[in-house]
Structures are given as structure tokens and as C-alpha cells.
mmCIF file of C-alpha atoms in Angstrom:
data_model
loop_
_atom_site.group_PDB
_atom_site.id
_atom_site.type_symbol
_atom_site.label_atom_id
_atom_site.label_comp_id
_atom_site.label_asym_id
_atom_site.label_seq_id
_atom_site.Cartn_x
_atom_site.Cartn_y
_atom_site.Cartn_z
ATOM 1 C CA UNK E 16 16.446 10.662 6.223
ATOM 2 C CA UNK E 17 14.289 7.414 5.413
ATOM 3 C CA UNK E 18 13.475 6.727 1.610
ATOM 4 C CA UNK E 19 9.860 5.175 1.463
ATOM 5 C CA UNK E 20 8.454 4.004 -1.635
ATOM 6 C CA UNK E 21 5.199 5.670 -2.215
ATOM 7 C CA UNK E 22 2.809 3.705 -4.642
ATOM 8 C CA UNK E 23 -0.008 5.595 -6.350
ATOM 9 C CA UNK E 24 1.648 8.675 -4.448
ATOM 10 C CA UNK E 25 0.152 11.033 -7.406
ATOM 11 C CA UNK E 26 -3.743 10.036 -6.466
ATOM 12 C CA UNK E 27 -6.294 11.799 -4.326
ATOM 13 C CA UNK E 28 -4.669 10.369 -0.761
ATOM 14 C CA UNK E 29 -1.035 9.790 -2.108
ATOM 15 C CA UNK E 30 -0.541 13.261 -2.999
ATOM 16 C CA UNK E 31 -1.961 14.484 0.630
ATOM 17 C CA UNK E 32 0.312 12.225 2.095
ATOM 18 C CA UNK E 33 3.131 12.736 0.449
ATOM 19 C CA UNK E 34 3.105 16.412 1.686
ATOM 20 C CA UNK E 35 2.658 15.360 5.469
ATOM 21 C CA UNK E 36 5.996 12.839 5.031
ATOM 22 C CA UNK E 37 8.225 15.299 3.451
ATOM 23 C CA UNK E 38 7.162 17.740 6.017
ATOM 24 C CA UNK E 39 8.532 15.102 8.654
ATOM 25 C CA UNK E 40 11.688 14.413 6.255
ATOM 26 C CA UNK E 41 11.024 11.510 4.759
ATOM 27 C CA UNK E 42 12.629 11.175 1.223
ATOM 28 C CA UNK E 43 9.941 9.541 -1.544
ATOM 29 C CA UNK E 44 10.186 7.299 -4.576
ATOM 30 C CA UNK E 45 6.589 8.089 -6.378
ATOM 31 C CA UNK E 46 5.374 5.080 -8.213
ATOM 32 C CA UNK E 47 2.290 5.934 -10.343
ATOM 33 C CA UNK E 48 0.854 5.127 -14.026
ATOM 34 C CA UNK E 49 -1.225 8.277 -13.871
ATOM 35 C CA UNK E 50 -3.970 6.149 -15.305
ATOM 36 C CA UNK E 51 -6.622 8.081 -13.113
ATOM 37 C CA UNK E 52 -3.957 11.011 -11.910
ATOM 38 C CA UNK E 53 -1.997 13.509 -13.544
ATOM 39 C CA UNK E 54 1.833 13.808 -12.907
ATOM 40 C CA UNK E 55 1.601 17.626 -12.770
ATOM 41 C CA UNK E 56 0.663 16.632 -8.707
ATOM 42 C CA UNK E 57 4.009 15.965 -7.702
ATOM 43 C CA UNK E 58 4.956 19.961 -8.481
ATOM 44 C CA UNK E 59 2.079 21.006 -6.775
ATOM 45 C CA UNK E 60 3.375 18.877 -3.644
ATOM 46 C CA UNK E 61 6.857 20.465 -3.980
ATOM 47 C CA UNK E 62 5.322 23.723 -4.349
ATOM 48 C CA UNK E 63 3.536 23.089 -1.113
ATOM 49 C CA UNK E 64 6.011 21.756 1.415
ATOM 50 C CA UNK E 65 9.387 23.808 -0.297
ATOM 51 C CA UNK E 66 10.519 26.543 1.091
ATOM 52 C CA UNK E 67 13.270 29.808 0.269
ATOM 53 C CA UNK E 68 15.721 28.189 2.768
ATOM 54 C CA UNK E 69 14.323 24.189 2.129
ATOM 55 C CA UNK E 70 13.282 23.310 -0.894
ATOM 56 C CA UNK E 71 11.588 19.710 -1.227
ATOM 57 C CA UNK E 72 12.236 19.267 -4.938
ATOM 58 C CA UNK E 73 15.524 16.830 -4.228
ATOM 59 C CA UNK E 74 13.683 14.872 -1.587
ATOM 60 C CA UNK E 75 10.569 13.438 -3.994
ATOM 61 C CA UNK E 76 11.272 11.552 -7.258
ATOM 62 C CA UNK E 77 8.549 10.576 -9.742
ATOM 63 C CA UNK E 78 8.302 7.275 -11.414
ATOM 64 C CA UNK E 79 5.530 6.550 -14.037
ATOM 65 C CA UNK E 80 5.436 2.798 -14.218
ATOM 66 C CA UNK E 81 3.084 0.411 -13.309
ATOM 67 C CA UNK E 82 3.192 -2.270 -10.578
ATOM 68 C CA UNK E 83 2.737 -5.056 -13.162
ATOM 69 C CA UNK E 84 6.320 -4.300 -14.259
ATOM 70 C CA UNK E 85 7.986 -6.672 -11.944
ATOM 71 C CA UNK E 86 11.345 -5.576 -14.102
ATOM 72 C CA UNK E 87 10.343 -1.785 -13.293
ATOM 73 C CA UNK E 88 9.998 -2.743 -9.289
ATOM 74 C CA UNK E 89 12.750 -4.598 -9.220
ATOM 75 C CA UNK E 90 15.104 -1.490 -10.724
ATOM 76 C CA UNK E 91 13.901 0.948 -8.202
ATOM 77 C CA UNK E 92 14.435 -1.356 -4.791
ATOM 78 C CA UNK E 93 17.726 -2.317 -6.422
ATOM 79 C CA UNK E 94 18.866 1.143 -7.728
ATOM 80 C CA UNK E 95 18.369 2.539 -4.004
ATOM 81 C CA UNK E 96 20.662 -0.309 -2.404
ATOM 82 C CA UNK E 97 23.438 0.736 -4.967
ATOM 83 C CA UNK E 98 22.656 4.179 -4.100
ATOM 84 C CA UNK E 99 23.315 3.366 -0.129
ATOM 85 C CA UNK E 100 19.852 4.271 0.905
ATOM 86 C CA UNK E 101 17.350 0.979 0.585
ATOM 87 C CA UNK E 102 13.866 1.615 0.457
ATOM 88 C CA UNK E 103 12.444 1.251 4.212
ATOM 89 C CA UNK E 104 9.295 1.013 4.033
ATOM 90 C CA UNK E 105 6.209 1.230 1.414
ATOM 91 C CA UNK E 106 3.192 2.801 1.550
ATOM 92 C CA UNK E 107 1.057 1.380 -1.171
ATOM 93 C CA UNK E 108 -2.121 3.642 -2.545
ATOM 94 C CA UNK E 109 -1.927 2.242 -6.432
ATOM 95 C CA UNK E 110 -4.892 0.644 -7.569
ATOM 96 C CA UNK E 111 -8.440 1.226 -9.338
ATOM 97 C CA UNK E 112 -11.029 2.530 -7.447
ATOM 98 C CA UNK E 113 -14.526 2.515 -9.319
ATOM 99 C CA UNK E 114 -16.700 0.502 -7.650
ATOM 100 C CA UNK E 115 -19.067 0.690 -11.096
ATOM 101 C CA UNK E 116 -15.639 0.065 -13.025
ATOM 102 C CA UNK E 117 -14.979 -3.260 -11.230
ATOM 103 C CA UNK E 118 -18.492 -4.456 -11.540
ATOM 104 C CA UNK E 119 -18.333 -4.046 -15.324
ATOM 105 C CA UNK E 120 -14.616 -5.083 -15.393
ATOM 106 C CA UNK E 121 -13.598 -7.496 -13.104
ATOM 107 C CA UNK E 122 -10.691 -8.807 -14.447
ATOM 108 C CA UNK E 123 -9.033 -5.347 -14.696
ATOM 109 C CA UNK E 124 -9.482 -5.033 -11.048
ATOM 110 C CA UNK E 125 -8.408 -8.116 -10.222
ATOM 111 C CA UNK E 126 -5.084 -7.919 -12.348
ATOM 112 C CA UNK E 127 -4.675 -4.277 -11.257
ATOM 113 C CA UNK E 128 -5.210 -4.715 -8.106
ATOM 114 C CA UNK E 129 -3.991 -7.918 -6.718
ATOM 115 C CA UNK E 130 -1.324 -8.620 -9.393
ATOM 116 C CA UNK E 131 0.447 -5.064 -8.459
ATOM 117 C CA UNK E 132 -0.085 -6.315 -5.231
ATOM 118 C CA UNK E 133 1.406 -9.366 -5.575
ATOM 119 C CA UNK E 134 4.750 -8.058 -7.556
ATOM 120 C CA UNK E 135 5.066 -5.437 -4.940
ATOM 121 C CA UNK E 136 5.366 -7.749 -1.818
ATOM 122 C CA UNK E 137 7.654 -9.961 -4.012
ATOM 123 C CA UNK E 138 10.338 -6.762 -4.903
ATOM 124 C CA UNK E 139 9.865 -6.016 -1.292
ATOM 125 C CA UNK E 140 10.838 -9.057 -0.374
ATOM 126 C CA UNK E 141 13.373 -10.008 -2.284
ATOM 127 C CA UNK E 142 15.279 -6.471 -1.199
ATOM 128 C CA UNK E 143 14.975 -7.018 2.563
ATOM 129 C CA UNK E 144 11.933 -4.346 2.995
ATOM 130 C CA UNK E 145 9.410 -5.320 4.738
ATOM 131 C CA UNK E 146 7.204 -2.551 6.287
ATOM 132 C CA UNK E 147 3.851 -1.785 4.157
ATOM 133 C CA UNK E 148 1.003 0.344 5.233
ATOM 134 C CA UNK E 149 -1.741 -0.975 3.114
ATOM 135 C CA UNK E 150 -4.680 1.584 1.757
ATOM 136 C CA UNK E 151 -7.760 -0.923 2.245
ATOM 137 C CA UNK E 152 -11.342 0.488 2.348
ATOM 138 C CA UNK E 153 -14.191 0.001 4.908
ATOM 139 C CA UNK E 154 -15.859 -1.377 1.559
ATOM 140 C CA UNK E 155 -14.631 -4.766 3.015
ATOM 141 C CA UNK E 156 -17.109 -4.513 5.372
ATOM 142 C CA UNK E 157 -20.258 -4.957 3.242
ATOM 143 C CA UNK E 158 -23.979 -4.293 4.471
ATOM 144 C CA UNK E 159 -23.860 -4.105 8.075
ATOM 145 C CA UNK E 160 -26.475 -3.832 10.639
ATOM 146 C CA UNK E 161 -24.288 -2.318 13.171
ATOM 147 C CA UNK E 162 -24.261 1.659 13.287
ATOM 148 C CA UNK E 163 -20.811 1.698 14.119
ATOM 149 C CA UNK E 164 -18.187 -0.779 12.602
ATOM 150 C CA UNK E 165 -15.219 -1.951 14.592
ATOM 151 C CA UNK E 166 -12.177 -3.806 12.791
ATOM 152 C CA UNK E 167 -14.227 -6.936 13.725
ATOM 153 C CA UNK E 168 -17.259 -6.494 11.885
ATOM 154 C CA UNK E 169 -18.135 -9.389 9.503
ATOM 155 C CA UNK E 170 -16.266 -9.302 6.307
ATOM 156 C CA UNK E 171 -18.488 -9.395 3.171
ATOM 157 C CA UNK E 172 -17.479 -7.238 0.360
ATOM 158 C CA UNK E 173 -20.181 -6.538 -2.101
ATOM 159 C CA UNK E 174 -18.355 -5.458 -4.900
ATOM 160 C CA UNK E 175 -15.463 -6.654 -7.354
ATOM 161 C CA UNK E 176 -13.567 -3.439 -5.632
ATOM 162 C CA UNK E 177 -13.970 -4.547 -2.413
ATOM 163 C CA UNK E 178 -13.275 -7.857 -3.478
ATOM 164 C CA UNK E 179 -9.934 -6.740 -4.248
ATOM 165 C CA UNK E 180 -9.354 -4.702 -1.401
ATOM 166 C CA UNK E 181 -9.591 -8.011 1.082
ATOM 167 C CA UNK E 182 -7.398 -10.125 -1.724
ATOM 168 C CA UNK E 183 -4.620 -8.159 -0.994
ATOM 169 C CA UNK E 184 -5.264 -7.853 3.060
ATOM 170 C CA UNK E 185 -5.803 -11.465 2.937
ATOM 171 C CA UNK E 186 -2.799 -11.459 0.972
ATOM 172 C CA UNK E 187 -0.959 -9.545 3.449
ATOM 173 C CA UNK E 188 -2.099 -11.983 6.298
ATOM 174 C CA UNK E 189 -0.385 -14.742 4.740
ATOM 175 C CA UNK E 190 3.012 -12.828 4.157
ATOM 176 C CA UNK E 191 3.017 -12.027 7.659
ATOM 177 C CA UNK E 192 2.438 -15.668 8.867
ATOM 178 C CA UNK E 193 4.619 -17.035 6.540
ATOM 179 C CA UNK E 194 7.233 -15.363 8.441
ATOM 180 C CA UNK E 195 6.434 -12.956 11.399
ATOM 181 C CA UNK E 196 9.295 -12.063 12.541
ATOM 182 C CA UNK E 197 10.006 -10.165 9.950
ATOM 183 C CA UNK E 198 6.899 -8.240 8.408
ATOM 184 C CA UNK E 199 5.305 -4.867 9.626
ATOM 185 C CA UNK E 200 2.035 -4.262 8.367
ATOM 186 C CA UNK E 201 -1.092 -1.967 8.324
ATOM 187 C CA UNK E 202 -4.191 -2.375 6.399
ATOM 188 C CA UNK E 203 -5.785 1.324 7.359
ATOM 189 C CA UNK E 204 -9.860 0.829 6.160
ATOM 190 C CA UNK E 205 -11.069 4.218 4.664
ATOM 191 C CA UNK E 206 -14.536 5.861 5.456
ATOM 192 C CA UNK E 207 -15.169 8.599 3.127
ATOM 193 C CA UNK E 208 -12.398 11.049 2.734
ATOM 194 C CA UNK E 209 -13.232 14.307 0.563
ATOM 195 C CA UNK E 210 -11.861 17.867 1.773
ATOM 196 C CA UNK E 211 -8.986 19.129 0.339
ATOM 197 C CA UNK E 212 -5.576 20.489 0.988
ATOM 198 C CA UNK E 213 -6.112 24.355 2.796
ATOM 199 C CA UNK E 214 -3.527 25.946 0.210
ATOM 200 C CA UNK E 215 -6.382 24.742 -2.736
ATOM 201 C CA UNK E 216 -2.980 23.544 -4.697
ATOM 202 C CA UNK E 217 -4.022 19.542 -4.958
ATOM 203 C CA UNK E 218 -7.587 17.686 -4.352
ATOM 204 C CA UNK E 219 -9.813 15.703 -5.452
ATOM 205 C CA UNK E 220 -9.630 15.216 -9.790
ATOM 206 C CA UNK E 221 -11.694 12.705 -10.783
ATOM 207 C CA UNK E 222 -11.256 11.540 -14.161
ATOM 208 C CA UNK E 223 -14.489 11.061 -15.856
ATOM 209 C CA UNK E 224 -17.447 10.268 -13.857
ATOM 210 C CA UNK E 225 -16.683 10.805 -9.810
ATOM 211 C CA UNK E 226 -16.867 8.081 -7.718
ATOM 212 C CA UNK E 227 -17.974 9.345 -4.507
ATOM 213 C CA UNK E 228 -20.495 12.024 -3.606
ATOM 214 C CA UNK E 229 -18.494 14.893 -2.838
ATOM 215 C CA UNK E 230 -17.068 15.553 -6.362
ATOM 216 C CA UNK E 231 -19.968 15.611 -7.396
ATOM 217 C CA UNK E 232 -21.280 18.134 -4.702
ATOM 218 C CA UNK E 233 -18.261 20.461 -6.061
ATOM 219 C CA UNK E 234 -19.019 20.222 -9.392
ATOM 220 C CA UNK E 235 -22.462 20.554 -9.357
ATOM 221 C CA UNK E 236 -21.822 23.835 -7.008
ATOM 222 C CA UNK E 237 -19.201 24.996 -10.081
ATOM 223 C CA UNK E 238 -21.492 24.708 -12.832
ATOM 224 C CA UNK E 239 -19.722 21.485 -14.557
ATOM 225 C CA UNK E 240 -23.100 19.394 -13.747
ATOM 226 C CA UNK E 241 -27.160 20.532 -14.260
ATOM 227 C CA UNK E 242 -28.047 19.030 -10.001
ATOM 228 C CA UNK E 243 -27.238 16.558 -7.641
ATOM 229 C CA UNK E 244 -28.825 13.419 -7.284
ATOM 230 C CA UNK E 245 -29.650 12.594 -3.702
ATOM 231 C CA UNK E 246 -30.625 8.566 -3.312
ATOM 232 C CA UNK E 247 -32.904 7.836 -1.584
ATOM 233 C CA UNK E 248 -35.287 10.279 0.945
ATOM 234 C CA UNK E 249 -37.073 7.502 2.786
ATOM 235 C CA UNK E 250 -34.099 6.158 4.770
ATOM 236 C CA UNK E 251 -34.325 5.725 8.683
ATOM 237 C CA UNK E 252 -32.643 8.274 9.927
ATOM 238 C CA UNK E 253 -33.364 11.982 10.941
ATOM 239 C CA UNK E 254 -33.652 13.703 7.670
ATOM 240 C CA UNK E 255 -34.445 10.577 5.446
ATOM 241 C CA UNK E 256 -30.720 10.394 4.035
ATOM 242 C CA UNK E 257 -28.176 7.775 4.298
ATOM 243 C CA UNK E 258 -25.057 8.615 7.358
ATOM 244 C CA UNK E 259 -21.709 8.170 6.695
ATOM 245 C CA UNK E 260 -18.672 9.324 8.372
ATOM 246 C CA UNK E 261 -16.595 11.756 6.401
ATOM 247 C CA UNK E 262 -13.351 12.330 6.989
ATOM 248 C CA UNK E 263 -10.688 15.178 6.129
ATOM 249 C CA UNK E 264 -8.120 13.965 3.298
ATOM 250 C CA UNK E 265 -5.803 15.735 5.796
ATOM 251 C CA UNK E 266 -6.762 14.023 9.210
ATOM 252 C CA UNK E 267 -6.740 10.383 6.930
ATOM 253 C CA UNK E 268 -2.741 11.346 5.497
ATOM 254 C CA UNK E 269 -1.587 11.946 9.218
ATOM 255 C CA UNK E 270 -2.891 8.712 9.972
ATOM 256 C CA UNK E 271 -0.987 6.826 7.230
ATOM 257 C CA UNK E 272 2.603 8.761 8.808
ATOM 258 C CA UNK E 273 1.727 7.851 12.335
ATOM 259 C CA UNK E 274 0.689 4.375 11.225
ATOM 260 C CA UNK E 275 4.480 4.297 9.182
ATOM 261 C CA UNK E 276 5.941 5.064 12.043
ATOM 262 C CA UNK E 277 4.119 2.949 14.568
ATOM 263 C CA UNK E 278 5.519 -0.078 12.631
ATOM 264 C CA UNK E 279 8.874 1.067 12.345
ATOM 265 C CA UNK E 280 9.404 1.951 15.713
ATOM 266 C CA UNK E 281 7.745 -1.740 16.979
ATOM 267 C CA UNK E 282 8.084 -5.184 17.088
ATOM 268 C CA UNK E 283 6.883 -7.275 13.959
ATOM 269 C CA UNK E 284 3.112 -6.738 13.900
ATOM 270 C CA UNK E 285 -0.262 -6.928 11.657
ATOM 271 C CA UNK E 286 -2.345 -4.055 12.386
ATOM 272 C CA UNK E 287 -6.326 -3.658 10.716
ATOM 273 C CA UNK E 288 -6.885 -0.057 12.082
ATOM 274 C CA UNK E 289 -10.365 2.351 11.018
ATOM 275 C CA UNK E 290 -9.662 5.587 9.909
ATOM 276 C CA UNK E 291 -12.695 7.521 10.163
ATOM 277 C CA UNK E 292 -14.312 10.338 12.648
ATOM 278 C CA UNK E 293 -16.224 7.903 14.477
ATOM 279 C CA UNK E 294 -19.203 10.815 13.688
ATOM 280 C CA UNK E 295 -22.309 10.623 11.192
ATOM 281 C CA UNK E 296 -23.329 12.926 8.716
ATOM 282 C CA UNK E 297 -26.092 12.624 6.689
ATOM 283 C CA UNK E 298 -26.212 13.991 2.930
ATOM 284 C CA UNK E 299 -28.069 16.378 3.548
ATOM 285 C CA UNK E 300 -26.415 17.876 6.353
ATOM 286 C CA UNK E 301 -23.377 17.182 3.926
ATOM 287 C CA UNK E 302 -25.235 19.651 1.153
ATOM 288 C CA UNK E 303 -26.263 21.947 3.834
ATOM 289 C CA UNK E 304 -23.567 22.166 5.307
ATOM 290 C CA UNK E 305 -21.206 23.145 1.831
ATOM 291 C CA UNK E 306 -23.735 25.826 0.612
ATOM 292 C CA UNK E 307 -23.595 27.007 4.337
ATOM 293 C CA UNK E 308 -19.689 27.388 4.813
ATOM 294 C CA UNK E 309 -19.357 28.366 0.902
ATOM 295 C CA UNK E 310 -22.035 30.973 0.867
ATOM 296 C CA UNK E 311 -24.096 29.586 -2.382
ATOM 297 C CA UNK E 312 -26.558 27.315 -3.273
ATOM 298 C CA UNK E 313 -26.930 24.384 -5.823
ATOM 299 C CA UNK E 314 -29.557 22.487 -7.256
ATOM 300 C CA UNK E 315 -30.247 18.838 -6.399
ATOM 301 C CA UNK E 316 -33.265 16.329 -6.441
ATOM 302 C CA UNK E 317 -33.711 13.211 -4.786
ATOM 303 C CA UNK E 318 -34.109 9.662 -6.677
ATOM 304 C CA UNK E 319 -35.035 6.307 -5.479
ATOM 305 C CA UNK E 320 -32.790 4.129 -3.140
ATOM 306 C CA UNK E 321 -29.822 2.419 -4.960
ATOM 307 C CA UNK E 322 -29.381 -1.144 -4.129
ATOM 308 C CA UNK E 323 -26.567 -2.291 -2.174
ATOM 309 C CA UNK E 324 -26.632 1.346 -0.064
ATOM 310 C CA UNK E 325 -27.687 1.303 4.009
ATOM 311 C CA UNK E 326 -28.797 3.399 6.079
ATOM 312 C CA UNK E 327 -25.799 4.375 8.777
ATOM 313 C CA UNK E 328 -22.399 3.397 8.296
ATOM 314 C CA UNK E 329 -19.636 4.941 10.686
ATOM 315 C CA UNK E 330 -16.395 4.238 12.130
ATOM 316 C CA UNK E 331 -15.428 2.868 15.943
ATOM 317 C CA UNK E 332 -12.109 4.100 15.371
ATOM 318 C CA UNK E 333 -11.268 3.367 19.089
ATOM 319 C CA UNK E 334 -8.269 1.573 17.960
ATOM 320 C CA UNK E 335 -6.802 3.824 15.608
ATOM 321 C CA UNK E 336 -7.230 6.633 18.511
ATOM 322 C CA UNK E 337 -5.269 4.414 20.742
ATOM 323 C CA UNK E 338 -2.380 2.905 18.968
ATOM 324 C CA UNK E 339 -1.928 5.480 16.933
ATOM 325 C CA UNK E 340 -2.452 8.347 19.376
ATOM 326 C CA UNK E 341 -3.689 10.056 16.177
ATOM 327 C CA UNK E 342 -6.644 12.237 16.659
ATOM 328 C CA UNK E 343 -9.092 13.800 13.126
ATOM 329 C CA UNK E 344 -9.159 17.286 13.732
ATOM 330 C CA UNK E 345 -10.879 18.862 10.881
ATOM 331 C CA UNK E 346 -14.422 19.354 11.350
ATOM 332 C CA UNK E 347 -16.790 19.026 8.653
ATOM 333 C CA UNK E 348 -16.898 23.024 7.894
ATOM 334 C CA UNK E 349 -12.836 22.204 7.566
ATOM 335 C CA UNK E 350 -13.762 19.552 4.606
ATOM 336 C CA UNK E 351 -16.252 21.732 3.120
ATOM 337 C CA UNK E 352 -14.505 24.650 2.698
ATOM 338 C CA UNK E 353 -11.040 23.254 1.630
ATOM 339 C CA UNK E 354 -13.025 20.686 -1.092
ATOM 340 C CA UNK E 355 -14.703 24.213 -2.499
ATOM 341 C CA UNK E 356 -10.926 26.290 -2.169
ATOM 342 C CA UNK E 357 -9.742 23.248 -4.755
ATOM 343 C CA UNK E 358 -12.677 23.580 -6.816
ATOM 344 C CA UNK E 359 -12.886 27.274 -7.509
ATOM 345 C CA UNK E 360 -8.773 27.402 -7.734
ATOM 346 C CA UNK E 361 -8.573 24.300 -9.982
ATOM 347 C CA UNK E 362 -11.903 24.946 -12.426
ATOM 348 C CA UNK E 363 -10.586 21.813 -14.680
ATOM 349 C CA UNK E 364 -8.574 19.956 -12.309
ATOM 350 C CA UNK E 365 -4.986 19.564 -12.972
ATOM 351 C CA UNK E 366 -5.436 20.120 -16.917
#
């Protein structure tokens, strides 16, 4: 049984992710402040993968700690060695994710976000681990012309978040080079993951103001907000609203485990690798689609365009498809009706 560290494994993605590894066996350190996650998660994971005859609760251990706490890091590699099972491999989710946040609080990000980073290869280095499967964001990307973004697309992050996000795979490329022999790593880039797990036991719990759309969707659909604000109606594209590819929280966690064991099962590599349905959906086929599969209806107006947003962004997730031989197989009634199983289940989120 491998031990993987699992950094920000109490978040959104972590927690989903965590389920599909100790499904496969994999034991997990959790690393995770629980600044924007509640520890309660964790049980709900347990809950989730145990069963009469195999429970899970001995094979996931929770840390709160944050990865500024070089000290803290350097315990938990350490501790495993003298336990006779080393950490093998990390897959690292911690960070701050509020693309308003960053833009009125850089310097959090950047220390949050690239100084965990940077204290996290170090420990990992030190302690002879070197496989990392990165959680980047297809925010790197920027404003794009194309329809459909491969892992070439021009870099040009327009954001403090994003910023961040290509810091530490920048970061990453210079670890490898410095000696590549040695490192395995994957940056996986994110589309737009909402959906939930089907049991309704963990999803999305945003603390304060969401930072995507679908939240929002949910908990305007609940009650907990008056409408939904719909940007932009002008946009060119069938029904006047922007296209992005949504993908099940599910589909993107099986990705991360066939991405872990891609590197551990090859040579030395560097891998930048899409994880998205390579399909568009437009918000309003988004909204449509939820009241549709949910059986209700919910309020929402539209407002002007915001700045920064384009029309069409999706994934060419040809390489992911290929390397990974991982196919998304959650449609988007799938992600609609598991995000609104959370919702109804979980009125106040993990409180």
C-alpha cells in the first residue's frame, strides 16, 4: 500500500480525490489549514469509501497545518521514514483560489501560494520523494482567441491567481531540469469542475462568496440567494452566453489517480496535461439544463459583460485522453443532478 501525501486533500477536488485513491488502496497523509474547508470532510470521505468488512478510517490521517510550516513538512516526510513507509508521491491541491481575493490581495496569494509551494518541493526533496501531480488551472491560459485550447496555447495569466498558478509550474520546470533524472511531474490545468459526489455526502462549500458559477446556481435554486446574475447576453455564440467546458468533480479526481500513476509507473517525465470534456456549454444551457434534471425553476437576470471574460473557452484534451487513457464520463445531467443531491442534503454546507 503506497502512502501519498495529499495537500489541501479537505477542499472541493482533494476530498473527491481522496475517495477515488483509497478506493484503489492508497494510504493518505491529509495536509490542510481548513482556511476555506472544514475538517468534518475527511469523515464524510471515510464514511464514503468504508465498508462492514473494510473500513477506510486507518488508511487516511488528517493534518491541519499549513505549508508555510517548513518545521510541520519536515515532521510528516520524516515521521513516515521512521515509520518504514516514506511518502511516495504528493499530490498537491493547497492553495487560495479567489480570483477577486488575489486581485485585492496579492501578496497573500503569492506567499500562500508559491511559498507553500516552494517549502513543499524542498521537504520533498530533502526526503527522497519526488513524484508531484500539480493542481494548475486553465486560468494560465488568459484571453484566447482559439475555441479550443491545447497545452500549447500562449501563456498569459490575467490575474494574481493565475499568476500564481504558472509560478509554481514554472517552478516545477526548473526542479525538473535541475535534475531530470529524478523528478516526476504533472501540472493537470482545470476547466470548470462543479458536480458533486453521487452519495450527496461531500461537494462544493464555498466559504463566503462562491467563486465560480455553479455555487451560485445551487444556492440561488435553494433559496440562500434572491437570482442569478447572468453576464453578459450579447456574446457570440448561439444563445448570447459565454461557453465553457464543465467538467464532473468525479471525471477531474480519476484523472489526478491515473495521472499518479502514469508517473510512477514511467520514466522521469514533465507532463502539462488538460483536464476538461473537450465539449461547450453555454450558461444558459448550464441553467436550463439544472432546472431541467432537478425539476424546479430559479430566478436569474442578465447584467452587462464583465471585463476580462470571452466568449468560448474549451479544452483539446487530446493529450490527457491519450496518455492517460482516462476518459470524462459524466454528462452534464450527471453534474447537475449530483451538484443539486449536495445542495438539498447539505442545506449549510458542512456546518
Amino acid at each position: 500500500m503506497k502512502r501519498l501525501l495529499i495537500t489541501g486533500g479537505s477542499g472541493f477536488i482533494g476530498s473527491h480525490t481522496c475517495v477515488v485513491l483509497l478506493k484503489q488502496g492508497y494510504e493518505l497523509y491529509v495536509l490542510d489549514s481548513h482556511c476555506n474547508s472544514h475538517p468534518k470532510v475527511i469523515d464524510r470521505v471515510v464514511k464514503i469509501t468504508g465498508d462492514e468488512e473494510s473500513s477506510t478510517i486507518n488508511k487516511v490521517f488528517l493534518i491541519e497545518g499549513d505549508l508555510r510550516d517548513q518545521n510541520l513538512l519536515n515532521k510528516l516526510f520524516s515521521d513516515s521514514i521512521y515509520q518504514g513507509k516514506p511518502i511516495e508521491g504528493v499530490i498537491h491541491f493547497a492553495g487560495l483560489k479567489s480570483v477577486q481575493e488575489s486581485t485585492a490581495n496579492p501578496l497573500l496569494y503569492w506567499d500562500s501560494n508559491v511559498n507553500g509551494s516552494i517549502n513543499l518541493l524542498r521537504s520533498m526533496d530533502q526526503f527522497d520523494c519526488r513524484t508531484i501531480v500539480f493542481s494548475s488551472s486553465a486560468t494560465i491560459y488568459g484571453a484566447s482567441k482559439k475555441s479550443f485550447l491545447p497545452e500549447t496555447s500562449p501563456i498569459n495569466p490575467l490575474n494574481p491567481y493565475g499568476q500564481t498558478k504558472l509560478a509554481v509550474e514554472k517552478l516545477l520546470r526548473d526542479v525538473f531540469k535541475s535534475s531530470p533524472n529524478k523528478w516526476r511531474i504533472s501540472n493537470l490545468r482545470y476547466f470548470n469542475p462543479i458536480g458533486a459526489h453521487s452519495s450527496g455526502e461531500i461537494g462544493e462549500d464555498p466559504l463566503g462568496i462562491p467563486n465560480n458559477l455553479f455555487p451560485f446556481i445551487t444556492q440561488v435554486a435553494a433559496g440562500r440567494r434572491e437570482k442569478l446574475t447572468i453576464f453578459g447576453k450579447d456574446w457570440p455564440t448561439l444563445d448570447g452566453t459565454c461557453i465553457r467546458d464543465y467538467i464532473h468533480v468525479m471525471d477531474l479526481a480519476e484523472g489526478h489517480l491515473l495521472a499518479l500513476e502514469c508517473l510512477l509507473a514511467e520514466e522521469p517525465q514533465l507532463m502539462n496535461l488538460n483536464l476538461g470534456t473537450g465539449l461547450g456549454t453555454s450558461v444558459l444551457e448550464l441553467v436550463n439544463t439544472f432546472q431541467s434534471v432537478n425539476n424546479l425553476e430559479m430566478p436569474y437576470e442578465f447584467a452587462s459583460r464583465r471585463k476580462g471574460d470571452v466568449p468560448q473557452i474549451i479544452a483539446d484534451n487530446s493529450m490527457a485522453l491519450s496518455r492517460l487513457h482516462w476518459n470524462p464520463s459524466r454528462n452534464l445531467e450527471d453534474m447537475c443532478r449530483d451538484g443539486w443531491k449536495w445542495q438539498t442534503l447539505n442545506p449549510k454546507g458542512y456546518l
